[in-house]
mmCIF file of C-alpha atoms in Angstrom:
data_model
loop_
_atom_site.group_PDB
_atom_site.id
_atom_site.type_symbol
_atom_site.label_atom_id
_atom_site.label_comp_id
_atom_site.label_asym_id
_atom_site.label_seq_id
_atom_site.Cartn_x
_atom_site.Cartn_y
_atom_site.Cartn_z
ATOM 1 C CA MET A 192 69.215 45.001 91.559
ATOM 2 C CA SER A 193 69.322 42.561 88.241
ATOM 3 C CA GLN A 194 71.984 42.502 85.891
ATOM 4 C CA THR A 195 70.842 40.821 83.416
ATOM 5 C CA ALA A 196 69.495 41.837 79.912
ATOM 6 C CA VAL A 197 65.759 43.450 79.707
ATOM 7 C CA ARG A 198 63.253 41.352 77.721
ATOM 8 C CA LEU A 199 61.130 43.911 76.306
ATOM 9 C CA GLY A 200 57.829 43.663 74.579
ATOM 10 C CA LEU A 201 57.051 46.427 72.111
ATOM 11 C CA VAL A 202 53.566 47.095 71.720
ATOM 12 C CA GLY A 203 52.287 48.844 68.683
ATOM 13 C CA LEU A 204 54.317 48.838 65.508
ATOM 14 C CA GLY A 205 53.579 52.109 63.897
ATOM 15 C CA ASN A 206 56.380 54.620 62.815
ATOM 16 C CA ILE A 207 57.820 55.761 66.498
ATOM 17 C CA ALA A 208 58.232 52.059 67.246
ATOM 18 C CA ARG A 209 60.066 50.816 64.388
ATOM 19 C CA GLN A 210 62.007 53.617 65.434
ATOM 20 C CA HIS A 211 62.702 52.526 68.882
ATOM 21 C CA LEU A 212 63.265 48.902 67.050
ATOM 22 C CA ALA A 213 66.033 50.535 65.058
ATOM 23 C CA ASN A 214 67.607 51.944 67.702
ATOM 24 C CA LEU A 215 67.670 48.646 69.745
ATOM 25 C CA ARG A 216 68.609 47.039 66.267
ATOM 26 C CA ASP A 217 71.454 49.144 65.917
ATOM 27 C CA GLY A 218 72.598 48.527 69.765
ATOM 28 C CA LEU A 219 71.969 51.923 70.722
ATOM 29 C CA VAL A 220 70.977 50.772 73.477
ATOM 30 C CA GLU A 221 72.713 48.211 75.941
ATOM 31 C CA HIS A 222 71.254 45.090 77.804
ATOM 32 C CA CYS A 223 67.830 45.085 76.440
ATOM 33 C CA HIS A 224 66.388 42.644 73.510
ATOM 34 C CA VAL A 225 63.005 43.001 72.014
ATOM 35 C CA THR A 226 61.298 39.669 73.126
ATOM 36 C CA ALA A 227 57.537 39.617 71.742
ATOM 37 C CA LEU A 228 55.862 42.077 69.600
ATOM 38 C CA CYS A 229 52.271 43.406 70.216
ATOM 39 C CA SER A 230 50.038 44.672 67.769
ATOM 40 C CA ARG A 231 46.202 44.560 65.641
ATOM 41 C CA GLN A 232 47.846 42.916 62.800
ATOM 42 C CA LYS A 233 50.480 40.307 62.748
ATOM 43 C CA SER A 234 53.864 41.657 61.010
ATOM 44 C CA GLU A 235 56.266 40.157 59.727
ATOM 45 C CA LEU A 236 58.885 41.270 61.719
ATOM 46 C CA SER A 237 57.649 38.605 64.470
ATOM 47 C CA ALA A 238 59.256 36.217 61.773
ATOM 48 C CA GLN A 239 62.308 38.665 61.073
ATOM 49 C CA LEU A 240 62.935 39.068 65.381
ATOM 50 C CA LYS A 241 62.163 35.640 65.735
ATOM 51 C CA VAL A 242 59.597 35.942 68.555
ATOM 52 C CA PRO A 243 56.380 36.040 69.397
ATOM 53 C CA HIS A 244 53.138 38.136 67.834
ATOM 54 C CA PHE A 245 50.592 38.894 70.413
ATOM 55 C CA SER A 246 47.362 40.664 69.196
ATOM 56 C CA SER A 247 46.670 41.558 72.925
ATOM 57 C CA VAL A 248 48.354 43.269 75.664
ATOM 58 C CA ASP A 249 46.899 40.684 77.845
ATOM 59 C CA ALA A 250 48.167 37.776 76.200
ATOM 60 C CA LEU A 251 51.336 39.559 75.868
ATOM 61 C CA VAL A 252 51.634 40.134 79.594
ATOM 62 C CA ALA A 253 50.348 36.502 80.829
ATOM 63 C CA SER A 254 53.128 35.085 78.514
ATOM 64 C CA GLY A 255 55.775 35.576 80.864
ATOM 65 C CA GLU A 256 57.832 36.678 77.899
ATOM 66 C CA CYS A 257 59.065 40.017 78.687
ATOM 67 C CA ASP A 258 59.919 41.865 81.972
ATOM 68 C CA ALA A 259 59.234 45.253 80.635
ATOM 69 C CA VAL A 260 57.119 47.006 77.600
ATOM 70 C CA LEU A 261 57.220 49.921 75.874
ATOM 71 C CA VAL A 262 54.234 51.112 74.533
ATOM 72 C CA ALA A 263 53.873 52.712 71.527
ATOM 73 C CA THR A 264 50.234 52.819 70.112
ATOM 74 C CA PRO A 265 47.678 55.312 69.106
ATOM 75 C CA THR A 266 46.855 57.057 72.164
ATOM 76 C CA TRP A 267 43.795 56.281 73.187
ATOM 77 C CA HIS A 268 45.232 52.660 73.699
ATOM 78 C CA HIS A 269 48.084 53.953 76.282
ATOM 79 C CA PHE A 270 45.723 53.790 79.503
ATOM 80 C CA GLU A 271 44.727 50.269 78.593
ATOM 81 C CA ALA A 272 47.800 48.644 77.616
ATOM 82 C CA GLY A 273 49.968 50.623 80.479
ATOM 83 C CA ALA A 274 47.151 49.617 82.740
ATOM 84 C CA CYS A 275 47.677 45.891 82.130
ATOM 85 C CA ALA A 276 51.392 46.195 81.896
ATOM 86 C CA LEU A 277 51.483 47.741 85.480
ATOM 87 C CA ALA A 278 48.746 45.928 86.704
ATOM 88 C CA GLY A 279 50.809 42.486 85.400
ATOM 89 C CA GLY A 280 53.980 43.665 87.259
ATOM 90 C CA LEU A 281 55.584 44.746 84.415
ATOM 91 C CA HIS A 282 57.839 48.018 83.837
ATOM 92 C CA VAL A 283 56.511 50.300 81.766
ATOM 93 C CA MET A 284 58.090 53.049 79.100
ATOM 94 C CA MET A 285 55.350 54.685 77.682
ATOM 95 C CA GLU A 286 55.440 57.004 74.760
ATOM 96 C CA LYS A 287 54.278 60.402 75.144
ATOM 97 C CA PRO A 288 51.536 61.887 76.253
ATOM 98 C CA LEU A 289 50.649 59.160 78.941
ATOM 99 C CA GLY A 290 46.924 59.098 78.106
ATOM 100 C CA LEU A 291 44.045 61.099 76.788
ATOM 101 C CA SER A 292 44.234 62.760 79.856
ATOM 102 C CA LEU A 293 45.521 64.152 83.154
ATOM 103 C CA GLY A 294 42.497 61.615 84.806
ATOM 104 C CA GLU A 295 43.920 58.492 82.879
ATOM 105 C CA GLY A 296 47.508 59.909 83.686
ATOM 106 C CA GLU A 297 46.392 60.147 87.327
ATOM 107 C CA ALA A 298 44.955 56.337 87.316
ATOM 108 C CA LEU A 299 47.940 55.120 85.759
ATOM 109 C CA LEU A 300 50.083 56.224 88.054
ATOM 110 C CA ASP A 301 47.971 54.985 91.029
ATOM 111 C CA LEU A 302 48.361 51.457 89.199
ATOM 112 C CA GLN A 303 52.295 51.614 89.688
ATOM 113 C CA GLY A 304 54.134 49.182 92.134
ATOM 114 C CA GLU A 305 57.075 49.884 94.699
ATOM 115 C CA GLU A 306 59.323 48.204 92.395
ATOM 116 C CA GLN A 307 57.901 48.788 88.928
ATOM 117 C CA VAL A 308 59.879 51.103 86.727
ATOM 118 C CA PHE A 309 57.158 54.161 85.003
ATOM 119 C CA ALA A 310 58.949 56.352 82.230
ATOM 120 C CA VAL A 311 57.134 58.244 79.495
ATOM 121 C CA MET A 312 59.136 59.019 76.440
ATOM 122 C CA LEU A 313 59.470 62.989 76.995
ATOM 123 C CA ASN A 314 62.800 62.547 74.741
ATOM 124 C CA GLN A 315 63.405 66.184 74.973
ATOM 125 C CA ARG A 316 64.392 66.179 78.180
ATOM 126 C CA ALA A 317 67.507 64.582 76.905
ATOM 127 C CA ASP A 318 68.390 67.271 74.491
ATOM 128 C CA PRO A 319 71.916 68.599 75.606
ATOM 129 C CA LEU A 320 70.471 72.764 74.771
ATOM 130 C CA PHE A 321 67.911 72.090 77.133
ATOM 131 C CA ARG A 322 70.123 70.971 79.803
ATOM 132 C CA ALA A 323 71.940 73.300 79.371
ATOM 133 C CA MET A 324 69.000 76.047 80.298
ATOM 134 C CA GLN A 325 68.041 73.891 83.165
ATOM 135 C CA ALA A 326 71.375 74.042 84.825
ATOM 136 C CA CYS A 327 71.540 78.117 84.292
ATOM 137 C CA ILE A 328 67.960 78.577 85.902
ATOM 138 C CA ALA A 329 69.138 76.081 88.638
ATOM 139 C CA ASP A 330 72.108 77.867 89.382
ATOM 140 C CA GLY A 331 70.220 80.890 89.323
ATOM 141 C CA ALA A 332 72.349 82.852 86.848
ATOM 142 C CA LEU A 333 69.140 84.762 86.111
ATOM 143 C CA GLY A 334 67.667 85.717 89.105
ATOM 144 C CA GLY A 335 63.799 85.624 89.660
ATOM 145 C CA MET A 336 61.989 84.934 86.708
ATOM 146 C CA THR A 337 59.821 88.090 85.122
ATOM 147 C CA ARG A 338 58.869 86.921 81.703
ATOM 148 C CA THR A 339 58.506 83.650 79.837
ATOM 149 C CA HIS A 340 57.785 82.981 75.447
ATOM 150 C CA TRP A 341 57.949 80.379 73.580
ATOM 151 C CA THR A 342 56.698 80.412 69.841
ATOM 152 C CA MET A 343 56.516 77.311 68.762
ATOM 153 C CA THR A 344 54.878 77.286 65.514
ATOM 154 C CA ASN A 345 57.529 74.770 63.158
ATOM 155 C CA TRP A 346 55.012 71.789 63.678
ATOM 156 C CA PHE A 347 53.512 71.957 60.576
ATOM 157 C CA ARG A 348 51.596 69.005 59.050
ATOM 158 C CA PRO A 349 50.051 68.463 55.723
ATOM 159 C CA GLU A 350 46.470 67.193 55.263
ATOM 160 C CA VAL A 351 48.347 63.670 54.482
ATOM 161 C CA TYR A 352 49.795 63.471 58.233
ATOM 162 C CA PHE A 353 45.849 63.127 59.126
ATOM 163 C CA GLN A 354 44.299 61.521 56.276
ATOM 164 C CA VAL A 355 46.805 58.327 56.780
ATOM 165 C CA SER A 356 45.836 57.417 60.456
ATOM 166 C CA ASP A 357 42.289 56.452 61.542
ATOM 167 C CA TRP A 358 42.839 57.980 64.847
ATOM 168 C CA ARG A 359 44.691 61.226 64.516
ATOM 169 C CA ALA A 360 43.409 64.428 65.482
ATOM 170 C CA THR A 361 40.341 62.993 66.831
ATOM 171 C CA TRP A 362 38.644 63.451 70.273
ATOM 172 C CA ARG A 363 38.060 59.533 70.255
ATOM 173 C CA GLY A 364 41.360 58.575 69.217
ATOM 174 C CA GLU A 365 44.082 61.503 70.236
ATOM 175 C CA GLY A 366 42.438 63.183 72.621
ATOM 176 C CA GLY A 367 43.429 66.435 71.184
ATOM 177 C CA GLY A 368 45.451 67.907 68.580
ATOM 178 C CA LEU A 369 48.833 69.818 68.414
ATOM 179 C CA LEU A 370 48.544 70.557 72.285
ATOM 180 C CA LEU A 371 48.897 66.378 72.757
ATOM 181 C CA ASN A 372 50.487 65.568 69.800
ATOM 182 C CA GLN A 373 53.380 67.805 69.312
ATOM 183 C CA CYS A 374 53.581 70.492 71.478
ATOM 184 C CA ILE A 375 53.068 67.927 74.586
ATOM 185 C CA HIS A 376 57.160 67.889 74.117
ATOM 186 C CA ASN A 377 57.437 72.105 74.465
ATOM 187 C CA LEU A 378 55.103 72.353 77.320
ATOM 188 C CA ASP A 379 56.541 68.990 79.052
ATOM 189 C CA ILE A 380 60.207 71.333 79.097
ATOM 190 C CA PHE A 381 58.389 74.985 79.371
ATOM 191 C CA GLN A 382 57.131 73.881 82.881
ATOM 192 C CA TRP A 383 60.283 71.425 83.769
ATOM 193 C CA LEU A 384 62.087 74.945 83.068
ATOM 194 C CA CYS A 385 59.682 77.631 84.089
ATOM 195 C CA GLY A 386 57.656 76.021 86.918
ATOM 196 C CA MET A 387 53.916 75.470 86.656
ATOM 197 C CA PRO A 388 51.683 78.487 86.350
ATOM 198 C CA GLU A 389 49.009 79.662 88.394
ATOM 199 C CA SER A 390 46.424 80.062 86.289
ATOM 200 C CA VAL A 391 46.525 79.946 81.999
ATOM 201 C CA GLN A 392 44.038 81.410 79.814
ATOM 202 C CA ALA A 393 44.160 79.748 76.374
ATOM 203 C CA PHE A 394 42.711 80.561 72.307
ATOM 204 C CA CYS A 395 42.482 77.637 70.574
ATOM 205 C CA GLY A 396 41.713 76.889 66.574
ATOM 206 C CA PHE A 397 39.913 73.800 66.006
ATOM 207 C CA GLY A 398 40.450 72.678 62.393
ATOM 208 C CA ARG A 399 41.426 76.235 61.752
ATOM 209 C CA TYR A 400 44.469 74.880 59.062
ATOM 210 C CA HIS A 401 43.716 71.188 58.562
ATOM 211 C CA ALA A 402 40.498 69.204 57.810
ATOM 212 C CA ILE A 403 40.421 67.923 61.724
ATOM 213 C CA GLU A 404 38.055 68.517 64.396
ATOM 214 C CA VAL A 405 40.825 69.108 66.775
ATOM 215 C CA GLU A 406 43.353 71.841 67.644
ATOM 216 C CA ASP A 407 46.019 73.169 65.084
ATOM 217 C CA GLU A 408 46.758 76.550 66.358
ATOM 218 C CA ALA A 409 46.758 77.465 70.280
ATOM 219 C CA THR A 410 47.824 80.721 72.055
ATOM 220 C CA ALA A 411 47.770 80.653 75.970
ATOM 221 C CA PHE A 412 49.001 83.498 78.790
ATOM 222 C CA PHE A 413 50.299 82.300 82.144
ATOM 223 C CA ARG A 414 50.666 84.101 85.760
ATOM 224 C CA TYR A 415 52.929 82.369 87.916
ATOM 225 C CA ALA A 416 52.996 82.744 91.280
ATOM 226 C CA ASP A 417 55.530 85.114 91.808
ATOM 227 C CA ALA A 418 54.115 87.429 89.523
ATOM 228 C CA ALA A 419 56.136 86.285 86.562
ATOM 229 C CA THR A 420 53.966 85.871 83.059
ATOM 230 C CA GLY A 421 54.564 83.624 80.510
ATOM 231 C CA VAL A 422 52.938 83.302 76.713
ATOM 232 C CA PHE A 423 52.675 79.780 74.777
ATOM 233 C CA VAL A 424 51.886 80.142 71.083
ATOM 234 C CA GLY A 425 51.792 76.687 68.772
ATOM 235 C CA SER A 426 50.950 75.619 65.444
ATOM 236 C CA THR A 427 50.527 72.873 63.100
ATOM 237 C CA GLY A 428 49.919 75.184 59.716
ATOM 238 C CA GLU A 429 51.837 77.826 59.700
ATOM 239 C CA ALA A 430 55.547 77.215 57.337
ATOM 240 C CA PRO A 431 58.582 77.345 57.597
ATOM 241 C CA GLY A 432 57.555 78.494 61.303
ATOM 242 C CA VAL A 433 59.434 79.921 64.273
ATOM 243 C CA ASN A 434 60.545 78.007 67.251
ATOM 244 C CA ARG A 435 62.001 80.685 69.688
ATOM 245 C CA LEU A 436 61.878 80.994 73.492
ATOM 246 C CA ASP A 437 62.651 83.537 75.844
ATOM 247 C CA ILE A 438 63.357 83.111 79.781
ATOM 248 C CA VAL A 439 63.593 86.186 81.210
ATOM 249 C CA GLY A 440 64.616 87.319 84.631
ATOM 250 C CA ASP A 441 65.995 89.658 87.110
ATOM 251 C CA ALA A 442 69.861 89.221 86.709
ATOM 252 C CA GLY A 443 69.921 87.697 83.178
ATOM 253 C CA SER A 444 68.003 85.800 80.527
ATOM 254 C CA LEU A 445 68.237 83.180 78.136
ATOM 255 C CA HIS A 446 67.510 83.183 74.458
ATOM 256 C CA TYR A 447 66.979 80.191 72.195
ATOM 257 C CA ASP A 448 65.755 81.077 68.298
ATOM 258 C CA GLY A 449 66.115 77.371 67.187
ATOM 259 C CA GLN A 450 69.594 77.258 66.495
ATOM 260 C CA ARG A 451 71.896 79.240 68.911
ATOM 261 C CA LEU A 452 71.324 79.632 72.989
ATOM 262 C CA LEU A 453 72.070 82.624 73.784
ATOM 263 C CA GLN A 454 72.551 83.914 77.504
ATOM 264 C CA THR A 455 72.511 87.041 79.009
ATOM 265 C CA ARG A 456 74.123 88.763 82.101
ATOM 266 C CA ASN A 457 72.958 91.995 83.776
ATOM 267 C CA THR A 458 75.065 93.993 86.296
ATOM 268 C CA PRO A 459 74.069 94.923 88.390
ATOM 269 C CA ALA A 460 70.360 92.769 88.592
ATOM 270 C CA THR A 461 67.465 95.004 86.702
ATOM 271 C CA SER A 462 65.762 95.668 89.789
ATOM 272 C CA GLU A 463 68.701 96.541 91.693
ATOM 273 C CA TYR A 464 70.206 99.474 89.003
ATOM 274 C CA SER A 465 66.682 100.446 88.689
ATOM 275 C CA ARG A 466 66.391 101.688 92.255
ATOM 276 C CA SER A 467 70.144 102.764 92.703
ATOM 277 C CA THR A 468 71.038 104.583 88.973
ATOM 278 C CA ARG A 469 70.788 108.624 88.623
ATOM 279 C CA ASP A 470 70.663 107.910 84.863
ATOM 280 C CA MET A 471 67.225 108.863 83.312
ATOM 281 C CA PHE A 472 67.793 106.663 80.390
ATOM 282 C CA GLY A 473 70.310 104.239 81.798
ATOM 283 C CA LEU A 474 70.047 100.515 81.340
ATOM 284 C CA PRO A 475 72.593 97.880 83.788
ATOM 285 C CA ASN A 476 75.935 96.509 81.740
ATOM 286 C CA SER A 477 74.652 93.285 79.873
ATOM 287 C CA HIS A 478 76.836 90.663 78.785
ATOM 288 C CA SER A 479 76.037 88.080 76.342
ATOM 289 C CA SER A 480 77.855 84.988 75.540
ATOM 290 C CA ASP A 481 76.839 82.001 73.152
ATOM 291 C CA ILE A 482 76.287 78.880 75.267
ATOM 292 C CA THR A 483 75.217 76.413 72.635
ATOM 293 C CA PRO A 484 75.910 72.913 73.731
ATOM 294 C CA GLU A 485 76.578 70.118 71.140
ATOM 295 C CA ARG A 486 73.507 68.515 70.620
ATOM 296 C CA GLY A 487 74.310 65.075 68.571
ATOM 297 C CA VAL A 488 72.834 62.411 70.771
ATOM 298 C CA ASN A 489 69.796 60.075 69.645
ATOM 299 C CA GLN A 490 67.051 61.620 72.035
ATOM 300 C CA HIS A 491 64.948 58.340 72.544
ATOM 301 C CA ALA A 492 68.004 55.802 72.458
ATOM 302 C CA LEU A 493 68.786 57.607 75.382
ATOM 303 C CA LEU A 494 65.910 57.952 77.512
ATOM 304 C CA LEU A 495 65.411 54.185 76.404
ATOM 305 C CA ALA A 496 68.572 53.693 77.889
ATOM 306 C CA ASN A 497 68.076 55.156 81.183
ATOM 307 C CA PHE A 498 64.868 53.150 81.004
ATOM 308 C CA VAL A 499 67.209 49.813 81.075
ATOM 309 C CA ALA A 500 69.660 51.166 83.731
ATOM 310 C CA ALA A 501 66.889 51.843 86.166
ATOM 311 C CA ILE A 502 65.346 48.267 85.770
ATOM 312 C CA ARG A 503 68.969 46.776 85.901
ATOM 313 C CA HIS A 504 70.443 48.997 88.787
ATOM 314 C CA GLY A 505 68.243 52.088 89.641
ATOM 315 C CA GLU A 506 69.507 54.224 87.859
ATOM 316 C CA ALA A 507 67.435 57.529 88.359
ATOM 317 C CA LEU A 508 64.976 58.265 85.478
ATOM 318 C CA ILE A 509 65.524 61.276 83.151
ATOM 319 C CA ALA A 510 61.842 61.062 82.658
ATOM 320 C CA PRO A 511 59.510 59.394 85.358
ATOM 321 C CA ALA A 512 56.082 59.244 84.374
ATOM 322 C CA SER A 513 54.997 60.911 87.333
ATOM 323 C CA GLU A 514 56.684 64.067 86.091
ATOM 324 C CA GLY A 515 54.621 63.465 82.331
ATOM 325 C CA LEU A 516 51.397 64.536 84.345
ATOM 326 C CA ASN A 517 52.494 68.253 84.141
ATOM 327 C CA SER A 518 52.359 68.369 80.816
ATOM 328 C CA LEU A 519 49.191 67.069 80.357
ATOM 329 C CA ALA A 520 47.904 69.256 82.885
ATOM 330 C CA LEU A 521 48.994 72.352 80.967
ATOM 331 C CA ALA A 522 47.406 70.991 77.680
ATOM 332 C CA ASN A 523 44.257 70.200 78.897
ATOM 333 C CA ALA A 524 44.193 73.578 80.966
ATOM 334 C CA MET A 525 44.615 75.098 77.580
ATOM 335 C CA LEU A 526 41.622 73.109 76.099
ATOM 336 C CA LEU A 527 39.322 73.960 78.392
ATOM 337 C CA SER A 528 39.893 77.103 78.778
ATOM 338 C CA ALA A 529 39.178 77.435 75.047
ATOM 339 C CA TRP A 530 35.922 75.618 75.435
ATOM 340 C CA GLU A 531 34.672 77.671 78.692
ATOM 341 C CA GLN A 532 36.693 80.778 77.317
ATOM 342 C CA GLU A 533 38.000 82.080 80.633
ATOM 343 C CA PRO A 534 41.230 81.724 82.514
ATOM 344 C CA ILE A 535 41.426 78.291 84.447
ATOM 345 C CA ALA A 536 43.580 77.633 87.420
ATOM 346 C CA LEU A 537 45.875 75.130 88.183
ATOM 347 C CA PRO A 538 46.238 72.299 89.834
ATOM 348 C CA LEU A 539 43.477 71.268 87.521
ATOM 349 C CA ASP A 540 40.421 69.942 88.670
ATOM 350 C CA SER A 541 40.897 66.548 86.549
ATOM 351 C CA GLY A 542 37.276 65.712 87.004
ATOM 352 C CA ARG A 543 36.145 68.364 85.270
ATOM 353 C CA TYR A 544 38.521 68.365 82.018
ATOM 354 C CA GLN A 545 37.539 65.019 81.796
ATOM 355 C CA ARG A 546 33.473 65.659 81.958
ATOM 356 C CA ALA A 547 34.327 68.057 78.923
ATOM 357 C CA LEU A 548 36.477 65.460 77.244
ATOM 358 C CA ASP A 549 33.945 62.941 77.435
ATOM 359 C CA ALA A 550 31.397 65.364 75.812
ATOM 360 C CA LYS A 551 33.539 65.896 72.960
ATOM 361 C CA ILE A 552 34.426 62.111 72.617
ATOM 362 C CA ALA A 553 30.682 61.220 72.600
ATOM 363 C CA GLN A 554 30.620 63.263 69.310
ATOM 364 C CA SER A 555 33.715 62.337 67.540
ATOM 365 C CA SER A 556 34.015 59.641 65.768
ATOM 366 C CA LEU A 557 37.815 58.008 63.943
ATOM 367 C CA ARG A 558 37.463 58.735 60.335
ATOM 368 C CA GLU A 559 38.419 55.893 57.664
ATOM 369 C CA ALA A 560 42.208 56.292 56.506
ATOM 370 C CA SER A 561 43.635 57.076 53.200
ATOM 371 C CA ASP A 562 45.275 53.973 51.714
ATOM 372 C CA GLY A 563 47.328 56.086 49.239
ATOM 373 C CA GLN A 564 51.026 56.022 48.804
ATOM 374 C CA VAL A 565 52.941 58.459 51.490
ATOM 375 C CA ASN A 566 56.782 59.531 52.188
ATOM 376 C CA ILE A 567 57.413 58.694 55.713
ATOM 377 C CA ASP A 568 61.180 60.119 56.783
ATOM 378 C CA MET A 569 60.576 59.741 60.537
ATOM 379 C CA SER A 570 63.838 62.199 61.199
ATOM 380 C CA SER A 571 61.820 65.215 59.122
ATOM 381 C CA SER A 572 59.049 64.875 62.147
ATOM 382 C CA TYR A 573 61.558 65.926 65.172
ATOM 383 C CA ARG A 574 61.998 69.540 66.077
#
């Protein structure tokens, strides 16, 4: 494996791209240097960094200036940029989501070569709290899963968030709203912890709280193969909102209230107690403990450092691109269910969804972005 520093091309220079650049300039990602920039308009950053600027991904890939690219463009451009970089033999870190649809994600993975590292910026997989939950489940501490429930409504976004962009919250530019943008993180963590359901039925509010054409509210019901059930609720129109995740098993449960993580253990397991007790109103003995870990990590820097380590010496990826498909499938299935007003079986038929999305895109257009003054604090965008 190569031990030289990775030469990274940054594709897109919007808010999240500048956050990644700040992490690199602050030395939070070792053995990686930005050696080229690519965006629709040339930026002052090119002169500051003393690196070439390209107006197209084709030109950047052909330049030979980069070993890898970080794609941080609007969602509609993810497929084009990723396909070009992969076809050109470069390693790729893709900002979430992989594309507008599951079909686009599948097509990108088909282009990945055996020696290419392809990752997706699902940064919440680096959150020590979710990693602690995953370890509890993997250890069998909960027993068989019986119920899941995540209410994630503290993604509030005011109108100005949409108005300053020509592409955001349009079918043509983003392929969706709440589910493809904010909640893609939660859907990834949900399926990472609990597995994929067998079917989903969803109800979405399209432009319920904002002057947009896509969903800004969603409620979904999941059925799992082992008879467990789940509920997911998301919104960008509720303030201050709620972040509560419950995963209930036969032998115990995990409860996250947005701040603290509690683990409850039952002795004996609920089903065993139910079969054996003679107490009509009895309960199994239970014990709850606070297992909240220290969470002071820079998730984005950690995932980018992991990407670099995977290129240099084969470190296993925290979020390989292939695992970005499940969250896309859930988001797409929820939208399709809302459009067709029926449950959708999983695995999702990506062709069926693509046809439905294409019909929406055909009637969609980008907006004229507002050029008014806005205040941007990226740290306030993370949940």
